[in-house]
XYZ file of C-alpha atoms in Angstrom:
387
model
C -6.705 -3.775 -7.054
C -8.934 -2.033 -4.656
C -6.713 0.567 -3.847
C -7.578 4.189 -2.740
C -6.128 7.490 -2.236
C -5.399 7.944 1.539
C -6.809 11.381 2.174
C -5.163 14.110 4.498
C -8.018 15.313 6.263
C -9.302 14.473 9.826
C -13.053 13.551 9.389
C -13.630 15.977 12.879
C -11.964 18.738 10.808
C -14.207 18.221 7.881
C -17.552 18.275 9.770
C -16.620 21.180 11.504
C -15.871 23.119 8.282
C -19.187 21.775 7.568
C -21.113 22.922 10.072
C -19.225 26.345 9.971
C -20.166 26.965 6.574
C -16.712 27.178 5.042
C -14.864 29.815 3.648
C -15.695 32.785 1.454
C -14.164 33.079 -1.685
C -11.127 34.915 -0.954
C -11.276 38.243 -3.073
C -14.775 37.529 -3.851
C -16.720 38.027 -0.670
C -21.003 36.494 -1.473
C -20.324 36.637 -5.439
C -21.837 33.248 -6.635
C -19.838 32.421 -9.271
C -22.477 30.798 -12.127
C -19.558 29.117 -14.747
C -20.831 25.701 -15.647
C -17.162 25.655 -17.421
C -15.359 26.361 -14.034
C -17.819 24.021 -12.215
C -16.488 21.194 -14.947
C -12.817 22.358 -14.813
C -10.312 19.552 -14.469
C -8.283 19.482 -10.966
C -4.906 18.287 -9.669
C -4.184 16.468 -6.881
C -2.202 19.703 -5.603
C -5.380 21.618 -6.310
C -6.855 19.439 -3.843
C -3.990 20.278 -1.129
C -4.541 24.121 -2.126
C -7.958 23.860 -1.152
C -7.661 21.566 1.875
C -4.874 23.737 3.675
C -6.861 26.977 2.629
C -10.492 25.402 4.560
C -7.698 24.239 7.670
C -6.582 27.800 8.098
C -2.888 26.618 7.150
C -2.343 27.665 3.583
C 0.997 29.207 3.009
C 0.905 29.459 -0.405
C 0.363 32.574 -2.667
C -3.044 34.064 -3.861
C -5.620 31.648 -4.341
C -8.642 34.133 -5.411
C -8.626 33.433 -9.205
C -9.311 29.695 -8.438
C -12.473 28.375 -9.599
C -12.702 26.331 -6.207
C -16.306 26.593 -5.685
C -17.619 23.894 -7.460
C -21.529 23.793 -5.780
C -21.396 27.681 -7.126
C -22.756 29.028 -3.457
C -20.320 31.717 -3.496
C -17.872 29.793 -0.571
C -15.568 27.272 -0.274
C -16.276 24.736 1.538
C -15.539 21.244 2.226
C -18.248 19.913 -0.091
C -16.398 21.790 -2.703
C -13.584 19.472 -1.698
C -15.501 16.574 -1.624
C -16.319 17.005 -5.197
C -12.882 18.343 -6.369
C -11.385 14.902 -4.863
C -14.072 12.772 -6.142
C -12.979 14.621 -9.924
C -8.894 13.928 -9.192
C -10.151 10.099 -7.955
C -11.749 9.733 -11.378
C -9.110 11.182 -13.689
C -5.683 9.905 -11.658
C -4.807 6.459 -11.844
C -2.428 5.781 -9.155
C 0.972 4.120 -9.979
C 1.688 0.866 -8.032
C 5.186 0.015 -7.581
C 4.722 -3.543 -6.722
C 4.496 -6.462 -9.361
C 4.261 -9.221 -6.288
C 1.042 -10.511 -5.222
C 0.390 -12.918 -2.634
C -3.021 -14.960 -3.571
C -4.505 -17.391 -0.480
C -7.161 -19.460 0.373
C -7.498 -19.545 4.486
C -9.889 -21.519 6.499
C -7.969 -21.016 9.901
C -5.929 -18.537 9.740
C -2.690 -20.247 9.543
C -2.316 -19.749 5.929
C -3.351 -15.885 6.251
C -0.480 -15.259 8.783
C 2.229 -17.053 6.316
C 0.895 -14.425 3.763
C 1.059 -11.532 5.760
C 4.266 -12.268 6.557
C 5.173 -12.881 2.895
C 3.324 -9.582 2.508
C 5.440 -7.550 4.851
C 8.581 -9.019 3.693
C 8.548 -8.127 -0.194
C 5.754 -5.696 -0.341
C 3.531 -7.133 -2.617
C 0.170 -6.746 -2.665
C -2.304 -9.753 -1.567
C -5.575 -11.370 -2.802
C -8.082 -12.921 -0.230
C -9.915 -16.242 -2.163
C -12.767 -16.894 -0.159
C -15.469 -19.530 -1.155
C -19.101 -17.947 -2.764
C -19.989 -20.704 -0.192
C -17.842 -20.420 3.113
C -16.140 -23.466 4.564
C -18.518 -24.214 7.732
C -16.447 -26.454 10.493
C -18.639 -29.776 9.839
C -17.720 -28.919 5.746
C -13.949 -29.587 6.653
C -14.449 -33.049 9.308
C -11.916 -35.482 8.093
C -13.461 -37.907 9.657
C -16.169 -37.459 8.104
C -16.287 -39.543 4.473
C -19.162 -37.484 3.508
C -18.031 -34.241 4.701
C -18.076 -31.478 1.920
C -13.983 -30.824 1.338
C -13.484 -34.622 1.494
C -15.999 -35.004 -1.400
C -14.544 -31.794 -3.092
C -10.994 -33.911 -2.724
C -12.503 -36.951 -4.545
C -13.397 -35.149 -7.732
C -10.230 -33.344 -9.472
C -13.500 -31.979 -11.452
C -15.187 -29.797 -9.230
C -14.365 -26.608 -8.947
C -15.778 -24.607 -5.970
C -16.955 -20.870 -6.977
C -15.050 -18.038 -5.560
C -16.934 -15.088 -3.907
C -14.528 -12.364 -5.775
C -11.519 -12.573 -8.345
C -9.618 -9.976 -8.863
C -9.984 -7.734 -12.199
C -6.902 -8.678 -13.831
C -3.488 -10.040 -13.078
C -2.006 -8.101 -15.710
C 1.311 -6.419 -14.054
C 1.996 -8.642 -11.653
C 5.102 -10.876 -12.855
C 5.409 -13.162 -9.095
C 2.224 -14.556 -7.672
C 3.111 -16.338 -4.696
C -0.178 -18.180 -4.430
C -1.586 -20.076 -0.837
C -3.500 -22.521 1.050
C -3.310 -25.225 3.611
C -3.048 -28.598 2.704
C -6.280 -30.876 2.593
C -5.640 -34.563 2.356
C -2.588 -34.258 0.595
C -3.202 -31.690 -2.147
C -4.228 -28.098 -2.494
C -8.630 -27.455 -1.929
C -9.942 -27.347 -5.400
C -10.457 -23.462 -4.535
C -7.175 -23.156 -5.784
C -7.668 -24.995 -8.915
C -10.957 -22.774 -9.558
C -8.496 -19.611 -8.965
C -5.853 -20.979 -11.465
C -8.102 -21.581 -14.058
C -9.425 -18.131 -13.958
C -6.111 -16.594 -15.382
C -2.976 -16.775 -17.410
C 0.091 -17.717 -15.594
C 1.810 -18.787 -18.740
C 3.827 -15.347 -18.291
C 3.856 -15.300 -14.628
C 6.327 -16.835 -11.902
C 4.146 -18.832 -9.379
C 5.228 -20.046 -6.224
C 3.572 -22.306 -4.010
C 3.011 -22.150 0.271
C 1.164 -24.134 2.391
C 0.234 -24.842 5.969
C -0.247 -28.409 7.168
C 0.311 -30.291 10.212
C 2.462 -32.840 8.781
C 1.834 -33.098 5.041
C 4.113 -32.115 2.465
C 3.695 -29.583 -0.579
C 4.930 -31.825 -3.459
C 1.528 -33.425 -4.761
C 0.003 -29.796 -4.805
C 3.021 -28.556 -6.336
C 2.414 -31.332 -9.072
C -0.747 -30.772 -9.528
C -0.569 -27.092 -10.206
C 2.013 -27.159 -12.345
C 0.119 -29.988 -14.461
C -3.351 -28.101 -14.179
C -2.712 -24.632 -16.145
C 0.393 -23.406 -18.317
C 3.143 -21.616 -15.910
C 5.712 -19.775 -16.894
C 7.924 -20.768 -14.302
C 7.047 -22.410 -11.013
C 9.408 -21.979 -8.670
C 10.179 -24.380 -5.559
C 6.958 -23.939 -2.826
C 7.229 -24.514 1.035
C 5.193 -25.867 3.586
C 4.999 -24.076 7.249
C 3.478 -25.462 10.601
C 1.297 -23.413 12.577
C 3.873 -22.341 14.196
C 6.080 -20.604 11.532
C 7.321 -17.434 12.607
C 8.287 -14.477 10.245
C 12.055 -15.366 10.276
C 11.205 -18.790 8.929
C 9.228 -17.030 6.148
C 11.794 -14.272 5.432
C 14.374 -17.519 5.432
C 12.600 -18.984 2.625
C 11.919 -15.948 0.365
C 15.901 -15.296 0.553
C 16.668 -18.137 -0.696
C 14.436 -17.530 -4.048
C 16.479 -14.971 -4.561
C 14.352 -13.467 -7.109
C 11.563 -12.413 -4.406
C 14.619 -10.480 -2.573
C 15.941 -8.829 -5.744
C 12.274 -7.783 -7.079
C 11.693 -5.656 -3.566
C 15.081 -4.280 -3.547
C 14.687 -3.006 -6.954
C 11.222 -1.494 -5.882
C 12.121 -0.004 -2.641
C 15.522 1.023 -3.051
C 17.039 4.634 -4.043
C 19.663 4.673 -6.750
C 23.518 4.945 -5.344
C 23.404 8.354 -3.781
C 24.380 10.190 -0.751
C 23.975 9.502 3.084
C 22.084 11.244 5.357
C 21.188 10.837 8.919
C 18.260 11.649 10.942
C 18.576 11.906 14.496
C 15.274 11.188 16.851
C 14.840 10.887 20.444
C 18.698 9.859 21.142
C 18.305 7.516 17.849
C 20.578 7.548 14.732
C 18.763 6.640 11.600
C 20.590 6.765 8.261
C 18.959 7.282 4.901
C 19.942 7.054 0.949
C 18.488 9.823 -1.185
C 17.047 9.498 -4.583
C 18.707 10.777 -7.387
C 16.457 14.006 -8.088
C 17.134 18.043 -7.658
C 15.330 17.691 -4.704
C 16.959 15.536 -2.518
C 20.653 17.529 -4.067
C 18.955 20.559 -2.435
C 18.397 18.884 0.179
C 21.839 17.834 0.491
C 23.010 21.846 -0.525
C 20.754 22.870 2.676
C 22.610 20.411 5.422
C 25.708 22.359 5.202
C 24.436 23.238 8.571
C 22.638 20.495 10.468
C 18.690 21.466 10.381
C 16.008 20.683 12.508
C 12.840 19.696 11.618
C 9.365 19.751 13.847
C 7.414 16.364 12.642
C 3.957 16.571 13.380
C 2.365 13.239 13.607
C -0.242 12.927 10.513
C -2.905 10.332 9.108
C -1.592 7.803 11.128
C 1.151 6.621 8.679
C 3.569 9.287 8.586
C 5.812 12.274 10.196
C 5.173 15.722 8.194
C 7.238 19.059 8.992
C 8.425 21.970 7.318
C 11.807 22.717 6.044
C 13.865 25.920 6.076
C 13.066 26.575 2.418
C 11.122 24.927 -0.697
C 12.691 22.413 -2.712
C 12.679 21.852 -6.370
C 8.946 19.311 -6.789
C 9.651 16.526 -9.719
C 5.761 14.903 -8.096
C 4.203 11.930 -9.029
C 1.878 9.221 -8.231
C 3.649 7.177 -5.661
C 2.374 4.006 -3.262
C 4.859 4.780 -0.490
C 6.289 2.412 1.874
C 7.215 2.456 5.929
C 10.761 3.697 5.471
C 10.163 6.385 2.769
C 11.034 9.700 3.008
C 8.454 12.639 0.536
C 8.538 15.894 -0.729
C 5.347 17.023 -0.122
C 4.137 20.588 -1.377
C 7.652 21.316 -2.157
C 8.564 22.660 1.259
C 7.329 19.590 3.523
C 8.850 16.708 4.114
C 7.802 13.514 5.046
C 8.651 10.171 6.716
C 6.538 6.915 6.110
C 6.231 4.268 9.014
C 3.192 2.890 7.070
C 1.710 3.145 3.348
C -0.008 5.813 1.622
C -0.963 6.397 -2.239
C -0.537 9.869 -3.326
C 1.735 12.589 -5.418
C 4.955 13.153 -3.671
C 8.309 13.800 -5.120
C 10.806 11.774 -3.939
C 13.579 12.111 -1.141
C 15.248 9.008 -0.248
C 14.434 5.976 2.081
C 15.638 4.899 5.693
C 18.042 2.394 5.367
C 18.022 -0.893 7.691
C 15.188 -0.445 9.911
C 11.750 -2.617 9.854
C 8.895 -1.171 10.173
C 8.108 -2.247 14.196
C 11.697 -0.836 14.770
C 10.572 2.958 13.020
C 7.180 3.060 14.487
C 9.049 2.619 18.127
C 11.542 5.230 17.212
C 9.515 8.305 15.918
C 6.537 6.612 18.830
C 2.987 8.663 18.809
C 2.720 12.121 18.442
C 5.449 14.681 17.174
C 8.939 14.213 17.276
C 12.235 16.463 16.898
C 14.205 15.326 13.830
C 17.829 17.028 13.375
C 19.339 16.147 9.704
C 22.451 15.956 9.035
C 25.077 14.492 6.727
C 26.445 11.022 7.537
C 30.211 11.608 8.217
């Protein structure tokens, strides 16, 4: 949909590297290295980490000399060698999303957005902006006015105002909760134009709204009668008002919205362990991979880990010893705990898309509640398995 790796490197970092001039090739002091066929080599994301922690003076690894790392062929390594090595890996990886929930809306005020960020947070699905080629101005949406543009958009089931931007392709997506506040009774014919665009005749659509009085149930009519749906499951209406409890209130009750995240966000039946921070007691479930037994093997002994705050999404710090990698492409999600370069590991309190192995997640805590615990900057964690 949009969606980007979330690169590792400070931009200040990067530029300084820059300006520096890089590295020389280690082992192969001012050799330019003239291989079109190691210029075109194919990369791996943990290429990219090699050569990242190598130009920030933290590589721990073993030899890297035999690498074909200097793509520009100017005898160093340097962070335009990166550049180009991550624009190759952006290219060739296509990043594995985890969620099949999006959340499509149509906002004039704001009202509706707020419902869907809520709806966002709550079963991490992805959302979908539909804003009009031509925006709604203030006089467009008078209702006193009889001549007003949205009132004479309501008098004509036929028109169909053009959206700036529709998304490629709905494909993988089975729940499209899908938006918009209520105009004299029924849905803005924005909605009907996004409809039509795709087939929902697979798909389980469910209606929201924002209004201050008016009901969903024309809108809900009409959308079921304008396209085929596979199943259209009850909508809701919410004041201006609604808070995220009133949301979360209604998506429980679908049941199917609950079970869909669960199943998405939640590690198989496994052990227990818990992570202590600043006087706090967080408890996690690990995955079912060699990994996270290891990991398990290694708290015998309770172990402490430095966390270094990173990105601005996430705790890194080192463990006693490596751990058996199983990586892939992951979206993570606040909560998450990574593998990353097999002797790193990693809590999420907010989202990034890269190749981790996986660890286990931190049970019962929202996201507000983790971000206060681990707070800015590093943090002391001391694992340990739940008794």
């Amino acid at each position: 949909m949009k969606k980007i790796f979330s690169f590792l490197v400070s931009g200040i970092m990067m530029l300084t590297l820059t300006v520096l001039g890089g590295s020389f090739i280690p082992g192969a002091a001012d050799t330019v290295r003239s291989s079109a066929a190691e210029a075109d080599k194919t990369f791996t994301v943990q290429d990219v980490f090699d050569l990242q922690d190598h130009l920030l003076c933290r590589y721990s690894g073993g030899d890297l000399s035999e690498r074909p790392y200097d793509l520009n062929v100017d005898g160093r390594w340097n962070v335009i060698d990166l550049c180009i090595m991550k624009r190759q890996v952006l290219t060739a990886v296509k990043i594995v999303e985890h969620s099949d929930v999006m959340i499509a809306y149509f906002s004039r005020t704001g009202n509706t957005e707020r419902i869907a960020e809520y709806i966002k947070e709550i079963t991490g699905g992805d959302s979908w902006v539909i804003r009009a080629a031509d925006p709604y101005t203030d006089e467009d949406i008078e209702y006193n006015n009889s001549s007003c543009r949205a009132n004479r958009e309501q008098d004509d089931k036929t028109i169909r105002p053009e959206i700036e931007e529709l998304p490629d392709s709905l494909d993988g997506y089975d729940t499209v909760f899908l938006g918009y506040p209520i105009w004299w009774g029924q849905e803005p014919r924005i909605i009907d134009t996004f409809l039509e665009s795709f087939d929902f005749s697979g798909k389980r659509v469910i209606p929201f709204c924002t209004s201050a009085s008016s009901g969903i149930s024309v809108s809900e009519k009409n959308i079921s009668a304008l396209v085929p749906i596979g199943e259209q499951l009850p909508g809701r209406r919410f004041s201006a008002n609604a808070s995220k409890e009133d949301v979360e209130e209604w998506t429980d009750s679908l049941g199917i919205v609950k079970a869909v995240a669960e199943e998405e966000t939640q590690p198989s039946s496994q052990p227990v362990i818990q992570i202590s921070v600043k006087g706090e007691i967080l408890t996690a479930s690990l995955y079912d991979t060699a990994a996270a037994s290891e990991l398990m093997e290694m708290l015998s002994q309770p172990v402490t880990v430095e966390l270094q705050e990173y990105g601005g999404f996430e705790k890194v710090g080192e463990l006693p010893s490596s751990l058996t990698k199983s990586d892939e492409s992951i979206r993570t999600e606040p909560g998450d705990i990574m593998l990353y370069q097999g002797n790193k590991m990693t809590i999420f309190y907010g989202s990034n898309s890269w190749s981790y192995t996986r660890l286990g997640h931190i049970d019962n805590v929202t996201t507000e509640r983790l971000k206060d615990i681990l707070g800015d900057g590093d943090v002391t964690a001391v694992l340990s398995i739940k008794k």
